[in-house]
mmCIF file of C-alpha atoms in Angstrom:
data_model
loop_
_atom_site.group_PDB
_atom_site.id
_atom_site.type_symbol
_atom_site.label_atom_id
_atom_site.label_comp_id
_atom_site.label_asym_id
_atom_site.label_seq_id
_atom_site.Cartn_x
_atom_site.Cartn_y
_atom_site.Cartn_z
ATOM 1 C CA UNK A 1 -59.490 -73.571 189.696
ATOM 2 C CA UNK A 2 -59.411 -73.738 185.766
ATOM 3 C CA UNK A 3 -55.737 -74.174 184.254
ATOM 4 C CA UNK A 4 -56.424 -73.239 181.223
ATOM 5 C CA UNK A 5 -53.052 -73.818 180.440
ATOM 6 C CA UNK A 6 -53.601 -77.438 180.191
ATOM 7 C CA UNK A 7 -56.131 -77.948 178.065
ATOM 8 C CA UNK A 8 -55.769 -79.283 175.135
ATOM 9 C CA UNK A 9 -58.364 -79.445 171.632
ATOM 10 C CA UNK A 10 -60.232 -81.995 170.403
ATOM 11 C CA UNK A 11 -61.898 -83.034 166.515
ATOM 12 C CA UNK A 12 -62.986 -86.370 165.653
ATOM 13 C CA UNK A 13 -63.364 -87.063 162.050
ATOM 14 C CA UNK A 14 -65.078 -89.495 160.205
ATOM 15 C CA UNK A 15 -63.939 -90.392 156.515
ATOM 16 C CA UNK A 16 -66.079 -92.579 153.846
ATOM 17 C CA UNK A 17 -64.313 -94.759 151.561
ATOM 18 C CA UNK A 18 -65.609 -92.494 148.342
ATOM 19 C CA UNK A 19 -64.935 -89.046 147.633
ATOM 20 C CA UNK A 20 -67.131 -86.172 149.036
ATOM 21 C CA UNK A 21 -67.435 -82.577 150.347
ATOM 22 C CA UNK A 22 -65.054 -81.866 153.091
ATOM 23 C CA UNK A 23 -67.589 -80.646 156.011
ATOM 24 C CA UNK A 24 -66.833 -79.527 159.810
ATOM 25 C CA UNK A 25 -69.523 -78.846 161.950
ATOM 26 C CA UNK A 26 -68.769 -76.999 165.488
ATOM 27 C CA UNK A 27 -70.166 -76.706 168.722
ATOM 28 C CA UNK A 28 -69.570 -74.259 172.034
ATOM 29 C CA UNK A 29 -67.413 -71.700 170.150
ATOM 30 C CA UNK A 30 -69.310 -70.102 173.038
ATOM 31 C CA UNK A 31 -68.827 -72.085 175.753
ATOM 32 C CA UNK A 32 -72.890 -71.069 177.787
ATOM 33 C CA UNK A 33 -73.965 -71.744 174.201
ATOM 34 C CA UNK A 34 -74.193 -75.997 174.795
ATOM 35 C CA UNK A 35 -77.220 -77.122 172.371
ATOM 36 C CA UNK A 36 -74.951 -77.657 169.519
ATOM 37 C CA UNK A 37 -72.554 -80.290 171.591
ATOM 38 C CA UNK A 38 -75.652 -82.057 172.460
ATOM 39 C CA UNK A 39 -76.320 -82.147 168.839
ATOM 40 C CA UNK A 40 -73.142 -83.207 167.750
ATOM 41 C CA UNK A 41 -72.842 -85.649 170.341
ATOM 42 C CA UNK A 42 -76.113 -87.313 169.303
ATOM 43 C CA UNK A 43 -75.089 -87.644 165.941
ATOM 44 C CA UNK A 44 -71.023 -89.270 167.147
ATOM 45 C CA UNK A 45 -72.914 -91.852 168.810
ATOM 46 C CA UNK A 46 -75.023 -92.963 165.921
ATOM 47 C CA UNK A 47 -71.663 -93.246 164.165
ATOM 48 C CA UNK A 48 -70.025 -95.231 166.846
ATOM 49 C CA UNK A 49 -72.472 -97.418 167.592
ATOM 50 C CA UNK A 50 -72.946 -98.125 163.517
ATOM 51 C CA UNK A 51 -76.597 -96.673 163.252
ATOM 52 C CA UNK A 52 -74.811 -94.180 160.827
ATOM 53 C CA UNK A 53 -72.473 -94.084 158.518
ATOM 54 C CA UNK A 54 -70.132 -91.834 156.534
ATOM 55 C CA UNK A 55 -70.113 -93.432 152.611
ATOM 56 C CA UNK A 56 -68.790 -90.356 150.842
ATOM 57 C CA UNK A 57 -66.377 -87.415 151.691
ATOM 58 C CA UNK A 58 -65.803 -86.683 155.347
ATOM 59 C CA UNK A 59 -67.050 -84.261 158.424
ATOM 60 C CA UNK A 60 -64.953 -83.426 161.569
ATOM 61 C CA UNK A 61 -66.674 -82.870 164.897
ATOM 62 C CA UNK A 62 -65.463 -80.181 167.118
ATOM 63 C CA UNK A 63 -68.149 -80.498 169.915
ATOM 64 C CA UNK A 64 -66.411 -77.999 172.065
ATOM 65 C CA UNK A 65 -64.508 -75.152 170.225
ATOM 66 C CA UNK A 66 -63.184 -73.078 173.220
ATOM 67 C CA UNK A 67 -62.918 -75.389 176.393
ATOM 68 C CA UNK A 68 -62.144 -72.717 179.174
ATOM 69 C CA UNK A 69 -65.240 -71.715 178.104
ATOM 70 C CA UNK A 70 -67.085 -74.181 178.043
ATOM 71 C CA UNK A 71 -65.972 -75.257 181.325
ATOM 72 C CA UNK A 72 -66.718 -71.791 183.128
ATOM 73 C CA UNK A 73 -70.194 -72.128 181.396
ATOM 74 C CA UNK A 74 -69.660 -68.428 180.412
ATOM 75 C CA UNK A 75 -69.891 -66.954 176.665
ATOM 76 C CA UNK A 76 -65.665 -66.340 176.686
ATOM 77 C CA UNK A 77 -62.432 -67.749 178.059
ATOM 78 C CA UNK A 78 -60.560 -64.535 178.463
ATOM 79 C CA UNK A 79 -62.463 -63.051 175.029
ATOM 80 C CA UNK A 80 -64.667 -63.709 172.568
ATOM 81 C CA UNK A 81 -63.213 -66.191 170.046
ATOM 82 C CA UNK A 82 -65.904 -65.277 167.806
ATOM 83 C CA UNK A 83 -64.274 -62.051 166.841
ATOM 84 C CA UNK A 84 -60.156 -61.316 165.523
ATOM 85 C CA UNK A 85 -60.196 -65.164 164.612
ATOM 86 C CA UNK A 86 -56.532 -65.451 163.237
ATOM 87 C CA UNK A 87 -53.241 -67.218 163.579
ATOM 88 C CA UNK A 88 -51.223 -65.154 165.748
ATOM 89 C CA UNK A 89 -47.456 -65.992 166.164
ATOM 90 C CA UNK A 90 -47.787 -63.963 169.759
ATOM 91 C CA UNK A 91 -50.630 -65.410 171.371
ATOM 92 C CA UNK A 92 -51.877 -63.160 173.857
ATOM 93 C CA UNK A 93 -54.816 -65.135 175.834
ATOM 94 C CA UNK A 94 -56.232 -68.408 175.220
ATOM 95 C CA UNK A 95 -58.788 -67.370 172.838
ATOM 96 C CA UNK A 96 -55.358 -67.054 170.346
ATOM 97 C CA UNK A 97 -54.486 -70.375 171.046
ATOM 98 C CA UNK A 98 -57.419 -71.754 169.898
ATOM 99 C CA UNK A 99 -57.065 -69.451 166.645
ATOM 100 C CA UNK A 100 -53.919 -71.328 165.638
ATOM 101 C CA UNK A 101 -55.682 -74.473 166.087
ATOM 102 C CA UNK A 102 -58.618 -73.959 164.820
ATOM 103 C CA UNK A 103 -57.681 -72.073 161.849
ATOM 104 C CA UNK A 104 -55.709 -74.151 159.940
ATOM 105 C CA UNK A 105 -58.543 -76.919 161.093
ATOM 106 C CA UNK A 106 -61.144 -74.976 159.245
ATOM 107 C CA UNK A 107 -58.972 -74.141 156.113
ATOM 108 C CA UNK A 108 -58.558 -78.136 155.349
ATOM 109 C CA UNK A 109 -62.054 -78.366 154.763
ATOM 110 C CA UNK A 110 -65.027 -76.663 152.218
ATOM 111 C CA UNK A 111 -67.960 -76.426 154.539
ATOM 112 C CA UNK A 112 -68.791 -74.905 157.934
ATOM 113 C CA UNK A 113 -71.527 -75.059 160.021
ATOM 114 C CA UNK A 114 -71.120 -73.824 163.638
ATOM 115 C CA UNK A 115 -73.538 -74.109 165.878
ATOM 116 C CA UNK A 116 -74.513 -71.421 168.559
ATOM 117 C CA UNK A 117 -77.893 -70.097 170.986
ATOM 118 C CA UNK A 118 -78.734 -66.687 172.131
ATOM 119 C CA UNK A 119 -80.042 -65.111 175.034
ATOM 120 C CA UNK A 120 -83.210 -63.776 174.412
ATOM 121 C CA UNK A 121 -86.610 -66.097 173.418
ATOM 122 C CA UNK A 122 -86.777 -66.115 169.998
ATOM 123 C CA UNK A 123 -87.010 -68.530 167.382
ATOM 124 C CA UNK A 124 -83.913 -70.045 165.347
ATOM 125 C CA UNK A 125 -82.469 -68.545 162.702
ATOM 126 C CA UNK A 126 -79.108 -68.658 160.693
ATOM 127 C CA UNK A 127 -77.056 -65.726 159.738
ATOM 128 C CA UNK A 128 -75.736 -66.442 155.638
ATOM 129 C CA UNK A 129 -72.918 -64.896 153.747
ATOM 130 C CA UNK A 130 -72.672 -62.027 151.195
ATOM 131 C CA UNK A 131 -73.569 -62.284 148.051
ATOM 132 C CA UNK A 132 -70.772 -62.821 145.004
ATOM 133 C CA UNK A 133 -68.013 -60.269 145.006
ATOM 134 C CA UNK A 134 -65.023 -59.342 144.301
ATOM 135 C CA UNK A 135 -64.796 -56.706 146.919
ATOM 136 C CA UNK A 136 -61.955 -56.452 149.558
ATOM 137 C CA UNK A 137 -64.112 -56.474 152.364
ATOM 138 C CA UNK A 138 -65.920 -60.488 152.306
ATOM 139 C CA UNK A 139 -65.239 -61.731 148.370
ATOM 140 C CA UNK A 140 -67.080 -64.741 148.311
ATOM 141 C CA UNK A 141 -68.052 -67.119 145.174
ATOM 142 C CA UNK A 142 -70.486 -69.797 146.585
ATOM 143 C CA UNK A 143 -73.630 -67.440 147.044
ATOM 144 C CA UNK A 144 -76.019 -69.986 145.531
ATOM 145 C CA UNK A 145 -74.743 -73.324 146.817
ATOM 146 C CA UNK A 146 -74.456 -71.753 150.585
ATOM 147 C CA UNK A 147 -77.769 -70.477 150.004
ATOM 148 C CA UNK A 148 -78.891 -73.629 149.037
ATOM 149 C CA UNK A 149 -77.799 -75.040 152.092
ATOM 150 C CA UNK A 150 -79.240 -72.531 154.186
ATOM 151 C CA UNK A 151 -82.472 -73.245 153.113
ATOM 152 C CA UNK A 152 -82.531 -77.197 154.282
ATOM 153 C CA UNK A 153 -81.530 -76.482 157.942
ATOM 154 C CA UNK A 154 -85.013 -76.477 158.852
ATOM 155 C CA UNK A 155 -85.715 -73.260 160.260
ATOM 156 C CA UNK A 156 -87.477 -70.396 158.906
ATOM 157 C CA UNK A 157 -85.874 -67.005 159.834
ATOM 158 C CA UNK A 158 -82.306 -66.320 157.512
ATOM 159 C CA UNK A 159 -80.257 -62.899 158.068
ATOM 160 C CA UNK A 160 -77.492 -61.674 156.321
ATOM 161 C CA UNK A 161 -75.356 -58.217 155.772
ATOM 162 C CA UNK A 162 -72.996 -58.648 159.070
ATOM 163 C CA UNK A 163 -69.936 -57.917 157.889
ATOM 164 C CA UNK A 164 -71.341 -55.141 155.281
ATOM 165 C CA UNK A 165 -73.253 -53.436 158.044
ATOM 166 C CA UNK A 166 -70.021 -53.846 160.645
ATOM 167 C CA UNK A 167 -68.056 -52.662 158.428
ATOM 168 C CA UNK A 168 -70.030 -49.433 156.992
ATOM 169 C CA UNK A 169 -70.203 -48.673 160.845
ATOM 170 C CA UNK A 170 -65.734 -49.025 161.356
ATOM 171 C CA UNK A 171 -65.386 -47.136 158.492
ATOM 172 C CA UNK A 172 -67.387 -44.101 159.900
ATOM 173 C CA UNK A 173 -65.937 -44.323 163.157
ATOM 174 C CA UNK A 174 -62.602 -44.367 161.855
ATOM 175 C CA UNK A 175 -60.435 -42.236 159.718
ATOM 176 C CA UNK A 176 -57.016 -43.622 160.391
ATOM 177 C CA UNK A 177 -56.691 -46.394 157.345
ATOM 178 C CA UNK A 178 -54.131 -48.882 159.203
ATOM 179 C CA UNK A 179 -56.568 -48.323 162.071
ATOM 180 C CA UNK A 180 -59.356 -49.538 159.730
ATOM 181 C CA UNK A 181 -58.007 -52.653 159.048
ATOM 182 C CA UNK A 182 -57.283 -53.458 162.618
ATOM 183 C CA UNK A 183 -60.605 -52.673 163.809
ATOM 184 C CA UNK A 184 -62.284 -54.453 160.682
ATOM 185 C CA UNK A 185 -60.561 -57.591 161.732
ATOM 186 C CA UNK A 186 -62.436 -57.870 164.900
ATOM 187 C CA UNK A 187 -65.638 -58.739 162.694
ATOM 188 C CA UNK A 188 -64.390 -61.957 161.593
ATOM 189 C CA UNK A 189 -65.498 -64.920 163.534
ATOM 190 C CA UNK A 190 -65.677 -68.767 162.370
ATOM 191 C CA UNK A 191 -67.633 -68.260 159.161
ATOM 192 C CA UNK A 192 -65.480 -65.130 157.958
ATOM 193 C CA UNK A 193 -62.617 -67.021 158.197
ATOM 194 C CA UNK A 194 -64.317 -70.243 156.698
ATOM 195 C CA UNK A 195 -64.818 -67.449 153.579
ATOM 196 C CA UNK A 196 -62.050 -66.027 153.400
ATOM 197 C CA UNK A 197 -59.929 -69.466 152.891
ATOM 198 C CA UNK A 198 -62.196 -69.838 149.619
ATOM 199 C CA UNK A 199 -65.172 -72.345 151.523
ATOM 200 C CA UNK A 200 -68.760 -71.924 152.647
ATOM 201 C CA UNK A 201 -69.696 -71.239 156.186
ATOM 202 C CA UNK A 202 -73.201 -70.545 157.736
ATOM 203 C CA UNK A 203 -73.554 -69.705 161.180
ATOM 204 C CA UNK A 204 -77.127 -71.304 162.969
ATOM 205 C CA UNK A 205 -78.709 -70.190 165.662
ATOM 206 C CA UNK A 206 -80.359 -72.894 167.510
ATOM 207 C CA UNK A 207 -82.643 -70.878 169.708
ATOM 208 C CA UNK A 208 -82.342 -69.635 173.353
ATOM 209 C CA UNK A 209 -79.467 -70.980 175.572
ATOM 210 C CA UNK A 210 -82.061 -73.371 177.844
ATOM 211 C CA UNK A 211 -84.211 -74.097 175.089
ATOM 212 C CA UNK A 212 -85.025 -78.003 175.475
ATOM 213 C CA UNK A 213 -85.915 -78.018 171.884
ATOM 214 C CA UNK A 214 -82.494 -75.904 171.124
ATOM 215 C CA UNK A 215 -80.568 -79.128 170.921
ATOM 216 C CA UNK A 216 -83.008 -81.297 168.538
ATOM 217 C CA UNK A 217 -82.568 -77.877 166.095
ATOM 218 C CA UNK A 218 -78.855 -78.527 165.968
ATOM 219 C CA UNK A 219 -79.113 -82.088 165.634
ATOM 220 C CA UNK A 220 -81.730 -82.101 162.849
ATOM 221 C CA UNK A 221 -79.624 -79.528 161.043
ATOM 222 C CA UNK A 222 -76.165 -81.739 161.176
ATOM 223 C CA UNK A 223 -78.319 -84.667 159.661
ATOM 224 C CA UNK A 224 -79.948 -82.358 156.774
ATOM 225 C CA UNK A 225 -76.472 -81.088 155.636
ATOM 226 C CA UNK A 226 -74.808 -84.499 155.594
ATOM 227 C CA UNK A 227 -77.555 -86.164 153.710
ATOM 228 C CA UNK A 228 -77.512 -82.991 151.483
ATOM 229 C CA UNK A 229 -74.196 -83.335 150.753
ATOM 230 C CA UNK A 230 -74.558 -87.035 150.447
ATOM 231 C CA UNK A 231 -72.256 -88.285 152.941
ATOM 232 C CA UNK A 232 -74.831 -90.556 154.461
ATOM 233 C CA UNK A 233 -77.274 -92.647 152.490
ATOM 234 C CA UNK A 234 -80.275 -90.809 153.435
ATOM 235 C CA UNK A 235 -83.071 -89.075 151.339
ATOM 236 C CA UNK A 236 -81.759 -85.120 150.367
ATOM 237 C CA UNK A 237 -83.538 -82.636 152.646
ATOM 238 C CA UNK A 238 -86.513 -80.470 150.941
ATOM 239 C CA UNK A 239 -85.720 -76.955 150.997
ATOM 240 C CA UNK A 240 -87.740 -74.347 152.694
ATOM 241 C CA UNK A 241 -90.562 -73.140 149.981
ATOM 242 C CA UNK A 242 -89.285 -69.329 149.700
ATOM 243 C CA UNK A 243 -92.868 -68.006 150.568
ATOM 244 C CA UNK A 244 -92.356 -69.837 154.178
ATOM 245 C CA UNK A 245 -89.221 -67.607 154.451
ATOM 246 C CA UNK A 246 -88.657 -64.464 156.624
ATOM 247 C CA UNK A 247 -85.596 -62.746 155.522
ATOM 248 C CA UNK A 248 -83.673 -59.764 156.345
ATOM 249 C CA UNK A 249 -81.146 -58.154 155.761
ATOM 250 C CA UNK A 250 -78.805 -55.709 158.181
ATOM 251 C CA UNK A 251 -78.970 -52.663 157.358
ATOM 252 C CA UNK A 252 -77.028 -50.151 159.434
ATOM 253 C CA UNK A 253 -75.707 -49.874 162.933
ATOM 254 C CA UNK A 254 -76.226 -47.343 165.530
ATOM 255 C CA UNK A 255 -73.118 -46.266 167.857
ATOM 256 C CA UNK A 256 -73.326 -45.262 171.421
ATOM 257 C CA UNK A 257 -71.933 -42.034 171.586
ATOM 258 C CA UNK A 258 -72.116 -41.275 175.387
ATOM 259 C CA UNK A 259 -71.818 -43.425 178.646
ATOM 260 C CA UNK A 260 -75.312 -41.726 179.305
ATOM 261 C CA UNK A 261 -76.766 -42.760 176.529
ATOM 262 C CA UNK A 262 -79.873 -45.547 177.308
ATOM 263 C CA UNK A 263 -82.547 -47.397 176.051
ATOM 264 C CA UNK A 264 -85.689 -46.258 175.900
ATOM 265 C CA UNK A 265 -86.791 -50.029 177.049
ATOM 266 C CA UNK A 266 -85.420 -53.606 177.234
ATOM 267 C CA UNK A 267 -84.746 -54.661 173.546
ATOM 268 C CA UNK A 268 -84.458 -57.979 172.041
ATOM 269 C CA UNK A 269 -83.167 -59.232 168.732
ATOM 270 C CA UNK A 270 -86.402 -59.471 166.165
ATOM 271 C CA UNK A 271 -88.167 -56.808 167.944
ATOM 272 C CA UNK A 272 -90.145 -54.847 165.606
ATOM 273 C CA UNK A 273 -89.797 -51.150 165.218
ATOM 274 C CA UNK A 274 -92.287 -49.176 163.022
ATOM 275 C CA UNK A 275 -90.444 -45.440 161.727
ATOM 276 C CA UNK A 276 -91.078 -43.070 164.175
ATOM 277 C CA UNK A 277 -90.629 -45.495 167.188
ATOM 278 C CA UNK A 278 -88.353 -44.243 170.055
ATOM 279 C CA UNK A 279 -85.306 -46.647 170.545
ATOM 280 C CA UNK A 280 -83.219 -44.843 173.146
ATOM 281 C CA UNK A 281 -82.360 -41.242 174.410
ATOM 282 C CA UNK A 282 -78.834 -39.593 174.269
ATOM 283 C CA UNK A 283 -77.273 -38.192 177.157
ATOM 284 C CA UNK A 284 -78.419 -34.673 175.858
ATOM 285 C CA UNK A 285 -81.917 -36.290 175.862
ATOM 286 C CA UNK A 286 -82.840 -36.587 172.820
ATOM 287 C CA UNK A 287 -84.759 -39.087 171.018
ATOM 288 C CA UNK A 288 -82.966 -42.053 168.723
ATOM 289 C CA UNK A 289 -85.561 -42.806 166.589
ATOM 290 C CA UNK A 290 -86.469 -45.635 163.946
ATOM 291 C CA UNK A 291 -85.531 -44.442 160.575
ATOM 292 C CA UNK A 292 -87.658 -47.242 158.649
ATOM 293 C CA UNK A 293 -89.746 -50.243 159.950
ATOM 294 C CA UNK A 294 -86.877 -52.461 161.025
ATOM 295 C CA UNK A 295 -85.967 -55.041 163.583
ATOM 296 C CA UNK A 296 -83.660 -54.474 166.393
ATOM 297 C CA UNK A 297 -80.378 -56.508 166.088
ATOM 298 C CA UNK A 298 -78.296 -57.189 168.526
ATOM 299 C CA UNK A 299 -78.928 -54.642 170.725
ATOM 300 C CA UNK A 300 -75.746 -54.057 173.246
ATOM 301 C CA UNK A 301 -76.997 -52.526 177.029
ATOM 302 C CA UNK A 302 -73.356 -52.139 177.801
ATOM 303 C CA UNK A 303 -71.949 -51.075 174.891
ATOM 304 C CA UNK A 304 -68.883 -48.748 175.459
ATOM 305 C CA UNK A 305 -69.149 -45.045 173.738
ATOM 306 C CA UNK A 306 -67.893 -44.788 170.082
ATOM 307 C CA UNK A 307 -68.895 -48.589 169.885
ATOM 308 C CA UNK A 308 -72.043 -50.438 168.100
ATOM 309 C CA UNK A 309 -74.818 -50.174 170.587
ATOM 310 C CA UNK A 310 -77.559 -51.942 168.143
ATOM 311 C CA UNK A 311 -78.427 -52.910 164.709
ATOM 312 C CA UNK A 312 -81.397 -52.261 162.563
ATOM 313 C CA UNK A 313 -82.331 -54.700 159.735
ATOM 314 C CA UNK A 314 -85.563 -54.669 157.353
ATOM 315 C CA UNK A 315 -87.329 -57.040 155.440
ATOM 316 C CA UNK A 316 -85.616 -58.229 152.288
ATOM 317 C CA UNK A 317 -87.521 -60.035 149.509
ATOM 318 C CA UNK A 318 -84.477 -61.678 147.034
ATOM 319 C CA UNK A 319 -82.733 -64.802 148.941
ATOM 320 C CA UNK A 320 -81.774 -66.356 145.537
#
C-alpha cells in the first residue's frame, strides 16, 4: 500500500560554467503518461556518463512530477495536478503538495517544456500559448520566441486557444464573478503557471501512452531545445517549414447539459467533423450538430452536466 505521505520530490539540475537560458523540462505530471521519463532519463545518462554536456545556462530534470502517480500508473494521485496548479498554504491532497514544490521550482526558471501522452492513436502534437496581450485572462509577451521553439520540436501538428476557449466556456456557465475566478483557476496547469510568472512554457504531446516511438519523440525534443537554446554544443535545430504545418486553433466548447446526454459515436481528439455532422444527442433527443468543419477536442464520455463535454477547433492559417 502507497504512503503517499512519504514521498518526497526530486530535480536534478545541470549548470554550465557560462551564462544561458534557465530551462526545466518535466516528465509524468501524469503519472500513466511515462514516455517523457524515458526521455529525460536518456538524456541524464548522456550527461552522467560525459557523452553530453551543459556549456551555457542550465536545465533541471523533473523526470517524475507527481510520484503517487506515477507509482499507481494512473493519470492522478488523488486529482489532476494538471489543473488549480497553485501554492496553497492549506494543502488539501497530495496533488497541493506538489503545487508548493513545484511552483516556486518552475518560477526560478524562463523555459518549460513538460512532457505528456494521450490515450487515443494519434500523432504528436504540442499545445502553444496565446498570442501577446495584455488581457487579464493569459497576458503573455514571448509569442514569437515560444513560437519559435515550438516549431523545432520535431513534430508537425501545433494547437493553441486552451485557456481562451476554457475560459469563454466558465464565463457562460457562470454568472457569480468571485465564482468566475475560482472556476477559471482550474484551467491552469504547468504551462499557465510557467506564463503567468513572466516565462515560456509549451506543453508536447508525445503520442499515445504505449507508443514505442512515444519516448524517442520526447527525447529528440529535449535535445532540439537545448541545442536551440545553446546549452550544448550541438548544431541549432531547423524549424518546421510552415507549409509542413497543421495548425489549429480551439475554438469553442460544448457543455453537457444532462446526465442523458451521449455521443452519437466513440470520438477521438483530431477527428474530423464536416458542418452538418451529428456529434451527440441530448437527453430530449435532439441532435448536437457541427457548427463548422472542425476537429473534435478532447472529447469527455463522462463528463458531469453543466461541465465541458468536448471541444471543437478549426484550421488556422497564421502561426507567426
Amino acid at each position: 500500500m502507497t504512503d503517499a505521505s512519504k514521498m518526497h520530490f526530486k530535480s536534478v539540475n545541470y549548470t554550465g560554467q557560462a551564462k544561458g537560458r534557465r530551462l526545466i523540462i518535466t516528465g509524468a505530471v501524469h503519472g500513466n503518461e511515462t514516455c517523457g521519463t524515458k526521455g529525460i532519463l536518456r538524456v541524464m545518462e548522456q550527461l552522467d556518463k560525459g557523452e553530453l554536456h551543459i556549456l551555457n545556462g542550465s536545465v533541471t530534470f523533473v523526470p517524475i512530477t507527481n510520484p503517487l502517480a506515477y507509482q499507481k500508473g494512473e493519470r492522478s494521485g488523488d486529482r489532476n495536478l494538471n489543473r488549480n496548479l497553485f501554492p496553497t498554504d492549506t494543502p488539501q491532497d497530495f496533488e497541493d503538495h506538489i503545487a508548493n514544490w513545484l511552483c516556486p521550482l518552475l518560477g526560478q526558471h524562463e523555459i518549460l517544456l513538460d512532457l505528456h501522452s494521450f490515450n487515443a492513436q494519434s500523432q504528436p502534437f504540442v499545445m502553444v500559448g496565446p498570442r501577446n496581450n495584455d488581457g487579464t485572462l493569459q497576458p503573455f509577451k514571448h509569442e514569437a520566441e515560444e513560437r519559435a521553439m515550438a516549431r523545432i520540436l520535431g513534430v508537425k501538428r501545433f494547437v493553441d486557444g486552451w485557456m481562451a476557449t476554457y475560459g469563454a466556456g466558465v464565463q457562460r456557465r457562470l454568472r457569480n464573478h468571485s465564482e468566475v475566478q475560482t472556476v477559471l483557476k482550474y484551467g491552469v496547469g504547468t504551462t499557465e503557471y510557467m506564463r503567468s510568472t513572466g516565462g515560456m512554457a509549451l506543453t508536447l504531446e508525445c503520442g499515445q501512452h504505449f507508443d514505442p516511438n512515444a519516448p524517442d519523440v520526447a527525447y529528440r525534443a529535449i535535445m532540439n531545445v537545448l541545442a536551440h537554446f545553446g546549452l550544448i554544443d550541438a548544431p541549432k535545430p531547423q524549424p518546421i517549414a510552415l507549409e509542413d504545418m497543421e495548425y489549429l486553433s480551439m475554438i469553442e466548447v460544448h457543455d453537457k447539459l444532462d446526465p442523458a446526454d451521449a455521443f452519437s459515436r466513440t470520438w477521438s481528439s483530431f477527428d474530423r467533423l464536416s458542418v452538418g455532422d451529428e456529434i451527440g444527442r441530448r437527453a430530449d433527443g435532439s441532435a448536437v450538430l457541427a457548427p463548422f468543419d472542425a476537429y473534435m477536442l478532447f472529447p469527455d464520455v463522462n463528463a458531469k452536466p453543466n461541465a465541458e463535454w468536448f471541444y471543437l477547433a478549426k484550421v488556422s492559417d497564421s502561426f507567426v
